[in-house]
Short mmCIF file of C-alpha atoms in Angstrom, two decimals:
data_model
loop_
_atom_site.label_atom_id
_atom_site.label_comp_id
_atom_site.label_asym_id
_atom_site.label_seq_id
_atom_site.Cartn_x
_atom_site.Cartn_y
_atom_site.Cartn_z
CA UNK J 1 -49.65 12.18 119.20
CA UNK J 2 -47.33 9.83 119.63
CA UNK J 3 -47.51 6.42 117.21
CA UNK J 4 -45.61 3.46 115.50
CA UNK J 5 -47.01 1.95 112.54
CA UNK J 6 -46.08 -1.10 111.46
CA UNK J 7 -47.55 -4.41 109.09
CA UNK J 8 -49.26 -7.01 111.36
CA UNK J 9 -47.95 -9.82 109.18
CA UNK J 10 -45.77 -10.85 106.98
CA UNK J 11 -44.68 -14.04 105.06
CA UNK J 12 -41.53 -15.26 103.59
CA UNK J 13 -39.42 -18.32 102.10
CA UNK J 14 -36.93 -20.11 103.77
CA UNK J 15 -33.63 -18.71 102.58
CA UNK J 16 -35.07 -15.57 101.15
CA UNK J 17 -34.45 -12.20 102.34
CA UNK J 18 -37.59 -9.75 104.15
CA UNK J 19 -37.87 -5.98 104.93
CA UNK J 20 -40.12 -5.08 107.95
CA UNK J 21 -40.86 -1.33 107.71
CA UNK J 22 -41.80 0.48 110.73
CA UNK J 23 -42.57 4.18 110.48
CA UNK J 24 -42.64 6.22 113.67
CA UNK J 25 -44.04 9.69 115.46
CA UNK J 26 -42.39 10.66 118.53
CA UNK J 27 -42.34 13.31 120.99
CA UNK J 28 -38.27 13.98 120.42
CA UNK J 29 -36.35 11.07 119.78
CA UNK J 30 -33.40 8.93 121.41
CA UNK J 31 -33.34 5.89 119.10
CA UNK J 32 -35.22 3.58 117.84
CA UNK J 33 -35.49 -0.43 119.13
CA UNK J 34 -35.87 -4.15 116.92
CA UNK J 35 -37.18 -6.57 119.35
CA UNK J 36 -37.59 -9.95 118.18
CA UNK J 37 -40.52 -12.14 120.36
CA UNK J 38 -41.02 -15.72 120.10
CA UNK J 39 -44.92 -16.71 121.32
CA UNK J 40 -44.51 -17.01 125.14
CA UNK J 41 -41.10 -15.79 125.44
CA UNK J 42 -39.89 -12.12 126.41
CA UNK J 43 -38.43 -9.57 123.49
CA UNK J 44 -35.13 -10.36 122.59
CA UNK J 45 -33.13 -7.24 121.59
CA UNK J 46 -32.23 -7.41 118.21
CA UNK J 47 -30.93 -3.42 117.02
CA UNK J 48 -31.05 -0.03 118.47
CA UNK J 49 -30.57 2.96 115.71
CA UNK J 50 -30.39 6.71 116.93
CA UNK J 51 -27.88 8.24 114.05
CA UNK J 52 -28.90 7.68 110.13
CA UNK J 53 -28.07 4.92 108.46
CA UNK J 54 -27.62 0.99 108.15
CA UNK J 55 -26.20 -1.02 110.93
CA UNK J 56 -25.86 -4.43 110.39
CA UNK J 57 -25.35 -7.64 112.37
CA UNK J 58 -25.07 -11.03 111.16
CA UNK J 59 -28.02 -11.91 109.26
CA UNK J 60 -29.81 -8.75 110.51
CA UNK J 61 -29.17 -5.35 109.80
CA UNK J 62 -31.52 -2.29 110.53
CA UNK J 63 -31.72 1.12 108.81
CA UNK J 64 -33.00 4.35 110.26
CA UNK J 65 -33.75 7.99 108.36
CA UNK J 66 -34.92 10.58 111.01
CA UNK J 67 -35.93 13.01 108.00
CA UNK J 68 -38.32 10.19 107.33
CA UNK J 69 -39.53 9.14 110.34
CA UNK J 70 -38.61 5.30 109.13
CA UNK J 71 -37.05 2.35 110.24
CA UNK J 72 -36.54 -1.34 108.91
CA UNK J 73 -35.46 -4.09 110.11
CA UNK J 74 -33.50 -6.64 107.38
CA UNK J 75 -33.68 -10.16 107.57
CA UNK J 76 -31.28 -12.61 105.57
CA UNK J 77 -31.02 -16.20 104.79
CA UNK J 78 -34.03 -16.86 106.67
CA UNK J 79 -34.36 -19.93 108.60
CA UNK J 80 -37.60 -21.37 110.11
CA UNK J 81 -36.32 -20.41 113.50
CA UNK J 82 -36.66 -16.44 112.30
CA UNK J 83 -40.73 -16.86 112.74
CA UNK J 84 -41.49 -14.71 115.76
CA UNK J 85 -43.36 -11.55 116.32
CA UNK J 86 -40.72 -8.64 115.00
CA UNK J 87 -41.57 -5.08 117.36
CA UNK J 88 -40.06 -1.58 116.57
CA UNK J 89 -40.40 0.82 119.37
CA UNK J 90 -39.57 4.41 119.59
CA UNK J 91 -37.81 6.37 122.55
CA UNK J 92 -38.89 9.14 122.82
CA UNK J 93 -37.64 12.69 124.68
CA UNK J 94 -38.66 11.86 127.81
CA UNK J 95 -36.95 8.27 127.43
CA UNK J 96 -40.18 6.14 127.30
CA UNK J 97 -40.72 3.76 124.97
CA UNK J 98 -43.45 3.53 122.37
CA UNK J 99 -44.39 0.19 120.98
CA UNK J 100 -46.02 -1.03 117.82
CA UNK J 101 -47.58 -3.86 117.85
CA UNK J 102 -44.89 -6.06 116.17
CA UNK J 103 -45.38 -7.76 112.83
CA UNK J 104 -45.92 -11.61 112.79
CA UNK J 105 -43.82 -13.30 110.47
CA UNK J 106 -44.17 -16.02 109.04
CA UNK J 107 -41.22 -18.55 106.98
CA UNK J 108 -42.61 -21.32 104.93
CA UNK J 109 -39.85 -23.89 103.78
CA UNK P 1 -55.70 -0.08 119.41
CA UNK P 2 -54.83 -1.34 123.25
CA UNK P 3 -53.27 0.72 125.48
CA UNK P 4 -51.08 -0.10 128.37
CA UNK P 5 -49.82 2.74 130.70
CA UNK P 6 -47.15 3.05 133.36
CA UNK P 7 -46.63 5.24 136.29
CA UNK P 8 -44.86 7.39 136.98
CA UNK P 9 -42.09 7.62 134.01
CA UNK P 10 -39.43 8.31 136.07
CA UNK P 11 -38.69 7.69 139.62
CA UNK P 12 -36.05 8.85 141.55
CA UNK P 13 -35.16 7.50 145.24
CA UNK P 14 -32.84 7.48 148.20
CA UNK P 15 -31.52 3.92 149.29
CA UNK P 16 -33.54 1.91 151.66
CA UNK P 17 -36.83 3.36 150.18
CA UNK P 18 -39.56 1.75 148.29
CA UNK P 19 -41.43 2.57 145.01
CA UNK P 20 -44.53 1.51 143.22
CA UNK P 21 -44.71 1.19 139.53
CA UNK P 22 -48.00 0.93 138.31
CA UNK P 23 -49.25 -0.80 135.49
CA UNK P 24 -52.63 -0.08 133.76
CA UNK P 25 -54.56 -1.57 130.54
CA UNK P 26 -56.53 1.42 129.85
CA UNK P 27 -58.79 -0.73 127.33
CA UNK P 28 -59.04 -4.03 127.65
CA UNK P 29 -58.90 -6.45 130.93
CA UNK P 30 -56.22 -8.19 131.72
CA UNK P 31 -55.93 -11.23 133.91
CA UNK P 32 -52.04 -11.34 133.66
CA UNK P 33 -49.63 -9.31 132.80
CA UNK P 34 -45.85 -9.46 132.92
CA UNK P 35 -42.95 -7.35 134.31
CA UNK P 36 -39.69 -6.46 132.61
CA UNK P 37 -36.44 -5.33 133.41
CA UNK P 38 -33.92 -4.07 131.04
CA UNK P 39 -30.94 -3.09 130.88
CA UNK P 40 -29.42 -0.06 128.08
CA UNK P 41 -29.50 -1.81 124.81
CA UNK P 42 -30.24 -5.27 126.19
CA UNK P 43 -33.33 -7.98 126.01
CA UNK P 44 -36.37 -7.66 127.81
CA UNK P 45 -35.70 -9.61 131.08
CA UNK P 46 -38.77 -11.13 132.58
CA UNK P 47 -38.99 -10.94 136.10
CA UNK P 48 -42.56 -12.69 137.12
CA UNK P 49 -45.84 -12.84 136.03
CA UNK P 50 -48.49 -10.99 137.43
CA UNK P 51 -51.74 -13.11 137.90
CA UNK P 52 -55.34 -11.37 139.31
CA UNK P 53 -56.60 -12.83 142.30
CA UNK P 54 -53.53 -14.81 142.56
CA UNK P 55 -50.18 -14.73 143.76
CA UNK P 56 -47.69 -13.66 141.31
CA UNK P 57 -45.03 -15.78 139.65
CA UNK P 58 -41.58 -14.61 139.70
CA UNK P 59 -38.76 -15.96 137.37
CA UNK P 60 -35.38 -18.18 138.62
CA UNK P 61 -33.56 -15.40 140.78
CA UNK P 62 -35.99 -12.50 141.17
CA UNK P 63 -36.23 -12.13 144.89
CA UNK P 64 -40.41 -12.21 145.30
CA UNK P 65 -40.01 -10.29 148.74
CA UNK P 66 -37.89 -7.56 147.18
CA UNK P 67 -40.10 -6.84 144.35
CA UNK P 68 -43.74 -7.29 145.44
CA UNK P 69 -46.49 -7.39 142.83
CA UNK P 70 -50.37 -6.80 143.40
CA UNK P 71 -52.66 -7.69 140.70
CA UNK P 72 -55.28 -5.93 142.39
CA UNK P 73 -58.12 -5.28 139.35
CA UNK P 74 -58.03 -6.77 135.78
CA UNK P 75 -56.76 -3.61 134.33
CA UNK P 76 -53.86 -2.95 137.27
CA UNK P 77 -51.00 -4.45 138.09
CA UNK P 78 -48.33 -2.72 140.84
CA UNK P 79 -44.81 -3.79 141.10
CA UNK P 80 -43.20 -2.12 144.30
CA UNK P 81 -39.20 -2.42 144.78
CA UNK P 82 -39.00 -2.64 148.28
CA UNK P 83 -35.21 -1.05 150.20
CA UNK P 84 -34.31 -0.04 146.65
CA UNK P 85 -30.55 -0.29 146.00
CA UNK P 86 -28.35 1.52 143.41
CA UNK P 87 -28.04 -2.01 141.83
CA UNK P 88 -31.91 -2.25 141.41
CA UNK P 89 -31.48 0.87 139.28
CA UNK P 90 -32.95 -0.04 135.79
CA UNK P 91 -35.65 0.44 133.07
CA UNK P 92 -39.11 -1.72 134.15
CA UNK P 93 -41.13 -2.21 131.28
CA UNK P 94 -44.83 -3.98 131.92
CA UNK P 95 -47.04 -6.10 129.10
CA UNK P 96 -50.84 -7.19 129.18
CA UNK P 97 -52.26 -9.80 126.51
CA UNK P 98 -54.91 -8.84 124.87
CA UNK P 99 -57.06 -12.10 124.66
CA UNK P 100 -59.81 -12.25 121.86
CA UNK P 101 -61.83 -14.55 121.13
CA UNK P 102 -60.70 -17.33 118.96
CA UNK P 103 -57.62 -15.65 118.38
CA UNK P 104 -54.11 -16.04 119.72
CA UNK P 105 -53.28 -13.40 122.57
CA UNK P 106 -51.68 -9.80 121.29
CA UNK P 107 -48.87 -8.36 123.59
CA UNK P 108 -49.10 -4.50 124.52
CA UNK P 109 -46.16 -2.96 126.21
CA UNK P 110 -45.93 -0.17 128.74
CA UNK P 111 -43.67 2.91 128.06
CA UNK P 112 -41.63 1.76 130.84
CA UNK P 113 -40.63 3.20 133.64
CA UNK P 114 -37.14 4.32 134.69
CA UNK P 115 -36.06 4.20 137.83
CA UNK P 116 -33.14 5.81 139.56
CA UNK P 117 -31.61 4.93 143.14
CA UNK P 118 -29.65 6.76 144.68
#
């Protein structure tokens, strides 16, 4: 079957750095999606990944290994505002997405 | 875990027709659930909030009699794109919370549903 696996919560300092792993099983693939979700807001896109590899932007950057079946997402310099539900979804061959069900995180100053 | 389904995947129409996308929580009940659009690489747009028994609330600019939404059971939700356009063309992506009990509600997304007009 089809599944994404990810932690349901994480914590972190103001101004520190935090890795959110995501580890996925699709049917095919065509990429891989960072959504960042503040409570009562929609997903903001944050990355999409379909080749190996690091891409960053800014104060994020997210990694991908197909071998591996892995994904993280890299946080920076984090600032309060950073606290938000983080979700990695897959794509799979058919183009539909599959979801995990986002890691809360959670910056203390 | 929850489970929220979409239907069909893909959709492909002639201009001037109309589709339904359904939304189902297969697990849980859902008393609202949202609808998406997005665009290739972009943020989740919301475009209204779907609301059992009630009428649906739709988001600064979404044109409520173009996209019609039925929350007609607490575990299904249909959005229907009425005289589809190649400009309505897109990716629609549904959510239910999943309210517990004393906790704070957990989103599930659908696996979206792609639509193509021609």
């Amino acid at each position: 079957g089809q599944n994404i696996d990810q932690p349901t919560e994480m914590t972190a300092t103001e101004g520190a750095i935090v890795q959110i792993n995501c580890t996925y099983q699709t049917s095919g693939f065509n990429g891989l999606f960072w959504y960042q979700q503040h409570a009562g807001e929609a997903p903001t896109f944050l990355s999409y990944n379909v080749l190996d590899g690091l891409e960053e932007k800014g104060r994020f950057s997210s990694f991908l290994s197909r071998s591996k079946g892995y994904s993280y997402l890299l946080l920076k310099e984090l600032q309060m505002k950073d606290s938000a539900s983080y979700l990695c979804a897959g794509m799979d061959s058919n183009y539909q997405l599959i979801w995990g069900a986002g890691t809360k995180l959670i910056i203390k100053p | 875990g929850a489970v929220v389904s979409q239907h069909p995947s893909w959709v492909i129409c002639k201009s001037g027709t109309s589709v339904k996308i359904e939304c189902r929580s297969l697990d849980f009940q859902a008393t609202t659930m949202f609808w998406y659009r997005q665009f290739p690489k972009q943020s989740l747009m919301l475009m209204a909030t779907s609301n059992e028994g009630s009428k649906a609330t739709y988001e600064q600019g979404v044109e409520k009699d173009k996209f019609l939404i039925n929350h007609a059971s607490l575990t299904l939700s249909t959005l229907t794109v009425t005289s589809a356009h190649p400009e309505d063309s897109s990716f629609y992506i549904c959510s239910a919370p999943e309210v517990e009990r004393g906790e704070s509600d957990t989103q599930y997304f659908g696996p979206g549903t792609r639509l193509t007009v021609l």
